[in-house]
Structure formats: structure tokens, C-alpha cells
GROMACS .gro file of C-alpha atoms in nm:
model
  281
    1UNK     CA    1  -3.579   5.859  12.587
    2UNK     CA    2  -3.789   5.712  12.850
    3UNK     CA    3  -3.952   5.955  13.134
    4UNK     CA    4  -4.108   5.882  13.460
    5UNK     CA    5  -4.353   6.150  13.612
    6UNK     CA    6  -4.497   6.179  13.929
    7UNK     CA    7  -4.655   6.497  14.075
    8UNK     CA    8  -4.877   6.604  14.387
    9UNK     CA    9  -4.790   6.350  14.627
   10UNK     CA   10  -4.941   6.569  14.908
   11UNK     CA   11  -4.770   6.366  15.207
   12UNK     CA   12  -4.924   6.536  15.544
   13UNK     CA   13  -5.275   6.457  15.670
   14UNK     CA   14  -5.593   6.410  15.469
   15UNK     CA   15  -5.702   6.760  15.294
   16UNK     CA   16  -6.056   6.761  15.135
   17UNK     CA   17  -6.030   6.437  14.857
   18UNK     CA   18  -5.708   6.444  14.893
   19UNK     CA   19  -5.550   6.136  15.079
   20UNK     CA   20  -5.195   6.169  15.201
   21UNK     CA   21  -5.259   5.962  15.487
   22UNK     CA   22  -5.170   5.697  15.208
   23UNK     CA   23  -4.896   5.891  15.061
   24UNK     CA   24  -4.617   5.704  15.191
   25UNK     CA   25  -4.750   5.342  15.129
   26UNK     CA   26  -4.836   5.436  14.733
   27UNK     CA   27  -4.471   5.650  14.725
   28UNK     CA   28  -4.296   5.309  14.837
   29UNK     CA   29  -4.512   5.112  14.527
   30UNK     CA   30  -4.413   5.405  14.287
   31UNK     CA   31  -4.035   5.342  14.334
   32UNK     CA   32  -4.077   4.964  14.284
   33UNK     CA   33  -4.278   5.012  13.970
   34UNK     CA   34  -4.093   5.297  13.835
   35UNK     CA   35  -3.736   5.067  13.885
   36UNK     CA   36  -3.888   4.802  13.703
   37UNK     CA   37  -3.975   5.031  13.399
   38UNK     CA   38  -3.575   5.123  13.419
   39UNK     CA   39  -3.650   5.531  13.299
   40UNK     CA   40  -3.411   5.735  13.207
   41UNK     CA   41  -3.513   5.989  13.388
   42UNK     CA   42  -3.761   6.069  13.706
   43UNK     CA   43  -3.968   6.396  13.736
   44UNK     CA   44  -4.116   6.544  14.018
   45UNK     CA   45  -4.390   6.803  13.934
   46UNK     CA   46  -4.408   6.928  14.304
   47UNK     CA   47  -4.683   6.973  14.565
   48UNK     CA   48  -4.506   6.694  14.739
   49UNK     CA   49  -4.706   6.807  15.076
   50UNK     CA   50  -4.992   6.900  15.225
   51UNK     CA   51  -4.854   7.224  15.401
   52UNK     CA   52  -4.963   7.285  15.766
   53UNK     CA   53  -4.663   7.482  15.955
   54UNK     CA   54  -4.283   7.517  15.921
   55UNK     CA   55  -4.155   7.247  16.157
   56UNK     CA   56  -4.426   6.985  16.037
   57UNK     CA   57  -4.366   7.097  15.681
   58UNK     CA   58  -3.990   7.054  15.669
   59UNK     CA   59  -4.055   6.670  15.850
   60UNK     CA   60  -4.316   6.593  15.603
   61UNK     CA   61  -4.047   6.700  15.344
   62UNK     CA   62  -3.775   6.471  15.446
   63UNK     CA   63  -4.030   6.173  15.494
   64UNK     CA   64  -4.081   6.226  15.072
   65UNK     CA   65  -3.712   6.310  15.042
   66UNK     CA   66  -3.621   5.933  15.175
   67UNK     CA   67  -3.879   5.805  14.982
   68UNK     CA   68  -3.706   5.953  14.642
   69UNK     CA   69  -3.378   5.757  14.798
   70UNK     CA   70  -3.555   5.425  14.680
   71UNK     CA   71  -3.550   5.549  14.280
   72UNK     CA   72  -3.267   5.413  14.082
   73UNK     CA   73  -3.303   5.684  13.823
   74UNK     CA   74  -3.196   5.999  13.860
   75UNK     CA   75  -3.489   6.249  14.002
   76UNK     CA   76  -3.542   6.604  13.942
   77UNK     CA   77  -3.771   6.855  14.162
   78UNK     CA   78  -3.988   7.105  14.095
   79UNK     CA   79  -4.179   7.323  14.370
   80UNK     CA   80  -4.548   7.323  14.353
   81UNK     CA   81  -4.743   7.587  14.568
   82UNK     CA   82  -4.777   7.349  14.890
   83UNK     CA   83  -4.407   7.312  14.916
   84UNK     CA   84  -4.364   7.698  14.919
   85UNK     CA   85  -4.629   7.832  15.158
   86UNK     CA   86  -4.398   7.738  15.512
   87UNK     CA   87  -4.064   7.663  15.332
   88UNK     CA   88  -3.869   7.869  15.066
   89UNK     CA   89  -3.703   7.743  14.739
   90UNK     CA   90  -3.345   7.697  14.933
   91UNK     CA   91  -3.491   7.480  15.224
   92UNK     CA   92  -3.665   7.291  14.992
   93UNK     CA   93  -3.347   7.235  14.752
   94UNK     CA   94  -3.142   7.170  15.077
   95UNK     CA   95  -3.379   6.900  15.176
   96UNK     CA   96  -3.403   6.776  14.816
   97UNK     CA   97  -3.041   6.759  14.760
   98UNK     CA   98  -3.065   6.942  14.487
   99UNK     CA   99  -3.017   7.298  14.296
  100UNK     CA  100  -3.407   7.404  14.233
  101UNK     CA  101  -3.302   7.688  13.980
  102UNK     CA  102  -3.450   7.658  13.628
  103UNK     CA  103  -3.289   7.457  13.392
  104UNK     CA  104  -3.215   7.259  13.074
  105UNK     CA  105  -3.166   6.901  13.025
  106UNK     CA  106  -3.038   6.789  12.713
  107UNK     CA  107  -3.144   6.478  12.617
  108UNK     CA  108  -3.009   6.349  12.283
  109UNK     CA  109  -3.303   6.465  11.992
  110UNK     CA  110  -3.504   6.634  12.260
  111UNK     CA  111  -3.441   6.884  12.564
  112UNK     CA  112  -3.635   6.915  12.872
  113UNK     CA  113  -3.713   7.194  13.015
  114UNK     CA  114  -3.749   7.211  13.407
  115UNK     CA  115  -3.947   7.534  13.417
  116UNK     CA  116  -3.917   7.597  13.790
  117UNK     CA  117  -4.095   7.895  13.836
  118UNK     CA  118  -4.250   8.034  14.125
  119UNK     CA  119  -4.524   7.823  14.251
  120UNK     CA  120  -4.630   8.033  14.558
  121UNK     CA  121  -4.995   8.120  14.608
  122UNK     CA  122  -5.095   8.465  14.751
  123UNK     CA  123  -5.444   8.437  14.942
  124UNK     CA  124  -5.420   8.844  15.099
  125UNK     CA  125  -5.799   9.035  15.027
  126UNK     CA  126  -5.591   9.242  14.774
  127UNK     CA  127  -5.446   8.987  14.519
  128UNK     CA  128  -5.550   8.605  14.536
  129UNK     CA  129  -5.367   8.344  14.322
  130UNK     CA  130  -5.072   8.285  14.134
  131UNK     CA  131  -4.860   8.563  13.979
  132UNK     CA  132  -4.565   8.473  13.728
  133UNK     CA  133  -4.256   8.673  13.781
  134UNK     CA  134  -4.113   8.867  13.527
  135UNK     CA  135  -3.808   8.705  13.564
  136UNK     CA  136  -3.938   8.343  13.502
  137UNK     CA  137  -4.133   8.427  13.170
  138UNK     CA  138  -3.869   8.594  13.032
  139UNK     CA  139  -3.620   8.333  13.129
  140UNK     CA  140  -3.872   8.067  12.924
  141UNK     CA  141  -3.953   8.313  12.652
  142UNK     CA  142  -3.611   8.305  12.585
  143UNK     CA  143  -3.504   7.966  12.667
  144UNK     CA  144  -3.813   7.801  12.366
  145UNK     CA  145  -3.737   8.106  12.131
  146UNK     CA  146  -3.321   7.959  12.130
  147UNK     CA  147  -3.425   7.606  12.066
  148UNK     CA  148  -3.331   7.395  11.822
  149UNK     CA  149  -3.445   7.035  11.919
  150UNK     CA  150  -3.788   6.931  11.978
  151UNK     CA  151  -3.872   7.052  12.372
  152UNK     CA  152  -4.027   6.924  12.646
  153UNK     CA  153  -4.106   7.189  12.915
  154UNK     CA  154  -4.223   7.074  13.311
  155UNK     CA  155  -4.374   7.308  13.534
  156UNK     CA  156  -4.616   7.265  13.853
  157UNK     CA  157  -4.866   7.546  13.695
  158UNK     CA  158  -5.021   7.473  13.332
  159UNK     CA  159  -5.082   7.736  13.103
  160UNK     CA  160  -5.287   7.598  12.837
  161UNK     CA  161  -5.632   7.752  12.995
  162UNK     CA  162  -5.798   7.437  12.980
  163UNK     CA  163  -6.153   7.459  13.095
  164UNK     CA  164  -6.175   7.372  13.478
  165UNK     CA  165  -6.598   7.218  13.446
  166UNK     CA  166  -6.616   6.929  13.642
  167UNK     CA  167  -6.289   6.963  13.840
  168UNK     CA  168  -6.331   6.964  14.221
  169UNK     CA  169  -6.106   7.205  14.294
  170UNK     CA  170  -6.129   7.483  13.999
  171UNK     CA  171  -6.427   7.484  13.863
  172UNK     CA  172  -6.553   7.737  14.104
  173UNK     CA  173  -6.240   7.888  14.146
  174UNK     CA  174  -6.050   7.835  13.815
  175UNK     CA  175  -5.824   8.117  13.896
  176UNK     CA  176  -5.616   7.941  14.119
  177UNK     CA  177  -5.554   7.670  13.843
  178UNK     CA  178  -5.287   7.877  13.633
  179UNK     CA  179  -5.122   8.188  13.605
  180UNK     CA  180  -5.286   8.533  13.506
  181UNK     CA  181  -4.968   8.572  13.280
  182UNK     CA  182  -5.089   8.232  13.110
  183UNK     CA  183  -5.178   8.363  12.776
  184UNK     CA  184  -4.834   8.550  12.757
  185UNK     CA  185  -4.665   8.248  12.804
  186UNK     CA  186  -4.895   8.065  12.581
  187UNK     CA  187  -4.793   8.312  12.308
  188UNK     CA  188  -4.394   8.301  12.354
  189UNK     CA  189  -4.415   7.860  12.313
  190UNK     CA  190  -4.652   7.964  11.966
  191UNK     CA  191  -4.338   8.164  11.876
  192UNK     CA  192  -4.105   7.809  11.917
  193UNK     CA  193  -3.992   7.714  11.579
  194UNK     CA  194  -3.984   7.392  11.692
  195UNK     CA  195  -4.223   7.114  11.849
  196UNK     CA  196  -4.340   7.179  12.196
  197UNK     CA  197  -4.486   6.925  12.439
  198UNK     CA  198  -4.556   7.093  12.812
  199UNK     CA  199  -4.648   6.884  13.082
  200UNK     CA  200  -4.748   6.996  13.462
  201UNK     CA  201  -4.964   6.917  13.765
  202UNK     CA  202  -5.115   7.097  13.983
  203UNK     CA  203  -5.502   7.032  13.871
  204UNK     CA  204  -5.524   6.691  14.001
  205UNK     CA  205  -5.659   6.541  13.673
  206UNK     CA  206  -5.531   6.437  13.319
  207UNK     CA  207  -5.551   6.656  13.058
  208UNK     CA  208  -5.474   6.673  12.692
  209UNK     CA  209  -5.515   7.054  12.542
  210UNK     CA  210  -5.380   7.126  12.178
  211UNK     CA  211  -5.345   7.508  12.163
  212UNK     CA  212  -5.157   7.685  11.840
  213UNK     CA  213  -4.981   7.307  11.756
  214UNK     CA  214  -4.853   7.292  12.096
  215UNK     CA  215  -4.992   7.025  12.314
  216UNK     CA  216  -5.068   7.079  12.678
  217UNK     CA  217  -5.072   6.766  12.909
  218UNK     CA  218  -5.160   6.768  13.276
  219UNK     CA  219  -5.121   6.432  13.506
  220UNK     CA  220  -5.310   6.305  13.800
  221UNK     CA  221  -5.187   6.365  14.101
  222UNK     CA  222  -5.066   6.022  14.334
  223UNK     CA  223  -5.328   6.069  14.652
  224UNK     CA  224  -5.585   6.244  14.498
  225UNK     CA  225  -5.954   6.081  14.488
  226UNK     CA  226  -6.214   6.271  14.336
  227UNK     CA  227  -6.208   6.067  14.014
  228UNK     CA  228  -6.181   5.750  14.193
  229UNK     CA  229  -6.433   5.721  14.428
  230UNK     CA  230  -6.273   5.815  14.715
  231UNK     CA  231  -5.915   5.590  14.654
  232UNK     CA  232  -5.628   5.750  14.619
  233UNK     CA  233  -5.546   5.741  14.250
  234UNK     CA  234  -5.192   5.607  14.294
  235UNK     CA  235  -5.152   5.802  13.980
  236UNK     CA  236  -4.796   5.817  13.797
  237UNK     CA  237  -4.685   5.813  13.440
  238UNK     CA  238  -4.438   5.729  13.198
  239UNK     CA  239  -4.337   5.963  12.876
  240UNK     CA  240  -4.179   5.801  12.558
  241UNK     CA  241  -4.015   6.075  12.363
  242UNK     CA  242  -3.989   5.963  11.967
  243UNK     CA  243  -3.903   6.173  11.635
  244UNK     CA  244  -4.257   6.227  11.579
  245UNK     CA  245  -4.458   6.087  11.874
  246UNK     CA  246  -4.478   6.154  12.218
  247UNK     CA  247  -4.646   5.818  12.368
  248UNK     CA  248  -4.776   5.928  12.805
  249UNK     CA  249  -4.901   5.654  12.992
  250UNK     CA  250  -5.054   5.726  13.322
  251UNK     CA  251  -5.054   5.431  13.558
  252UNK     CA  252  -5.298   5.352  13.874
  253UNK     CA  253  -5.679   5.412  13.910
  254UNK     CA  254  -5.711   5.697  13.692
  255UNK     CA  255  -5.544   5.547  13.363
  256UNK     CA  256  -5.476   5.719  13.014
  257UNK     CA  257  -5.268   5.601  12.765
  258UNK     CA  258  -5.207   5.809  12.458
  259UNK     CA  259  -4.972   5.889  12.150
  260UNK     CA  260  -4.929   6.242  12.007
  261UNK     CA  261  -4.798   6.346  11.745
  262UNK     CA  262  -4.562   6.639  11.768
  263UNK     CA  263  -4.502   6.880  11.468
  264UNK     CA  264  -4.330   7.305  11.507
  265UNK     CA  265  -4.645   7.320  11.260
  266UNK     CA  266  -4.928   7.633  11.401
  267UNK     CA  267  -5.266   7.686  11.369
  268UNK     CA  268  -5.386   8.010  11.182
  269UNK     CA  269  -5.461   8.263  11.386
  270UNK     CA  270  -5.832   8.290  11.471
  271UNK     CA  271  -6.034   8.511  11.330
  272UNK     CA  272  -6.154   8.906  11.503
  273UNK     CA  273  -6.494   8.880  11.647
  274UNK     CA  274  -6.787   8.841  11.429
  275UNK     CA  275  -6.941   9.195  11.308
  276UNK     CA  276  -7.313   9.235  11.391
  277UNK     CA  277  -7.537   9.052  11.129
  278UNK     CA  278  -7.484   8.729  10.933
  279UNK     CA  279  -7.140   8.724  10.833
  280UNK     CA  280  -6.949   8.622  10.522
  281UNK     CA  281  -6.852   8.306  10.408
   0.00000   0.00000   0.00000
């Protein structure tokens, strides 16, 4: 099973290093490169815009819509946190063209896991950031506790609680790069009996993060420029699922290429905090 991933295409004008100015010229490569790789499948991590108000919002939507029109594959959606601060899940799915409930894929030895949960960022004095409803954990809680194949979960938000030093965006505020509920979540996918890979965007860098035998991958997103000097990265990748391997490729200026192993196998639990003095052992 062959993958194709592309996440925060931020179409709409220039935003910090952000550069969807040239969103529309690199979304018109990715669909020429990503035909010629002939994926199976084509994912969509969200943030496909650079909000700014409803009416611009819903034509900056349809401009990334059309460009999806060019992909052979089949493409699936996911709503990042731009895409829902003018426009709600159903206008986006309407302009999509598709149902942007969460869901299951299966996919021969693996299933995929289209974690759509909600993306939307709250900036009122009281509460700032992300906050996981009760209704999507439980809904994945559930969904990795029933597996039985190895599983491959996309979201926009990661959860692994990677450290945020360096990044542009979160390292002063790292916050707003995942969910409070993140170490909830991070417990229910330890509870898998099977292997779990779980791949997002939304932090505008790659990532790999092992936590409790499951590995934690986040991708570049396509306009972003922080780690390239000012050009937009360009960034998409490709994701070979194998029996024991999970090979990710990320293409454009910000490359990775790795292969992962992929075991149900977890880690011992750590130990309590150290009593005071020298301890044992």
C-alpha cells in the first residue's frame, strides 16, 4: 500500500514564513508528481488556507478544491484549524465533495484511520488553544482498542508531545501545537494491541517521536519557509506501508527519507520520581 500526504497548503496571502502566495503554482507540481508516483491513496492533513473572512475563505477553498481535481488517486480531507475559523465542517465537506466525519479505511494488512477531529482553535482571554472533544477521543479510544490489523491513524493535531525548541511557531507558544487531552490520547494508542503509526501536520516541520512503541510522525507543510530560507518548502510525502516497515519519504526542500520498523511491542513503564538522595541501582 502506497500513500501520498500532503498537509498545510495555506492558499490565501503570505502569513509570517508562510508563503501561500505560491500555493497554487507548487499545488499544480504536487498533482503532477504525485500522478507519476501512481499512490493508492492521497491524504490531505488540512490547513489548506490561510483564513482571513468567510467570503474570501470559502473562494480560497474552492481555488484548492480544483486543484485536488488534477489527482488521479482518490483524496481524502481532513480539517486543520485554518479551515475551521470562518467555515464549519459541512461547508468545508460541501466544498470538498466529501463526508468529513471520522472514519476507517481498510486497506488490505493495514487500516487507516482518518481521525477527523475537531481542529478549531479558541483564542477568547478565558481558554486559548485547542480542546479535544469528548466525543472524538472516545470515538478513537475505541476505534485502536477494536483493532486487529496494524493501524495507521491521520489527524491535523499530533499528540506525541514532541518538544517544540527551535520551531518558529511553538516554541514560545507550544500550547497551540497539540491538544491538552494529548497524553489521554497518547495512553488509549499504548493500550492498541497492535502496531500503531500516527501521522499529522499542523507544526510545519518533520518529526519522528517514538513514545510507548508507537511512532509519531509529523510532515512539513507545502508553503512553509522557515527551514528553507525563506522558499516555500514544496513539501509532500509518500508512505509505504509493509508487514514490518513503514518506509515515509518527504519530497521538496525540506527532505527526509526514513524506514521504521513497526512492532504492538511497549516500552516499560517509567519509573516514579526519584526519592531524595542517591538512589538504588
Amino acid at each position: 500500500m502506497k500513500l501520498a500526504i500532503i498537509t498545510d497548503i495555506h492558499h490565501g496571502a503570505p502569513s509570517h514564513t508562510k508563503r501561500g502566495d505560491a500555493a497554487m503554482d507548487l499545488m499544480a507540481r504536487f498533482a503532477e508528481e504525485v500522478n507519476a508516483a501512481a499512490p493508492d491513496l492521497v491524504f490531505d492533513l488540512g490547513d489548506r488556507i490561510t483564513d482571513a473572512d468567510h467570503a474570501t475563505d470559502v473562494a480560497l477553498m474552492r481555488d484548492v478544491a480544483q486543484a485536488f481535481g488534477a489527482v488521479d488517486a482518490p483524496v481524502h480531507h481532513i480539517c486543520g484549524n485554518h479551515d475551521r475559523y470562518h467555515l464549519s465542517v459541512a461547508e468545508n465537506a460541501e466544498i470538498m465533495g466529501q463526508d468529513l466525519s471520522n472514519k476507517v479505511i481498510d486497506a488490505g494488512a493495514w487500516q487507516i484511520v482518518l481521525w477527523r477531529a475537531e481542529a478549531q482553535i479558541t483564542w477568547a482571554d478565558e481558554y486559548r488553544g485547542f480542546d479535544l472533544p469528548e466525543s472524538d477521543y472516545l470515538w478513537l479510544a475505541n476505534t485502536v482498542a477494536a483493532a486487529r490489523k496494524p493501524t495507521l491513524i491521520l489527524s491535523h493535531v499530533p499528540v506525541s508531545g514532541h518538544a517544540q525548541t527551535g520551531n518558529y511557531y511553538f516554541e514560545a507558544n507550544p500550547a497551540f501545537a497539540t491538544y491538552p487531552q494529548a497524553p489521554r490520547v497518547r495512553h488509549a494508542l499504548a493500550l492498541a494491541c497492535v502496531p500503531v503509526v500516527f501521522l499529522s501536520g499542523h507544526v510545519h516541520w518533520n518529526t519522528v517521536t517514538q513514545v510507548n512503541g508507537v511512532t509519531h510522525l509529523t510532515q512539513q507543510s507545502l508553503t512553509e519557509s522557515f527551514t528553507t530560507g525563506g522558499a516555500p518548502a514544496g513539501a509532500w510525502g509518500t508512505l509505504e506501508l509493509g508487514k514490518d516497515t513503514v518506509n515515509w519519504t518527504v519530497h521538496g526542500l525540506d527532505p527526509l527519507s526514513c524506514k521504521l520498523p513497526v512492532s504492538s511491542q511497549r516500552w516499560t513503564p517509567p519509573l516514579a520520581p526519584f526519592p531524595r538522595g542517591r538512589p538504588k541501582g
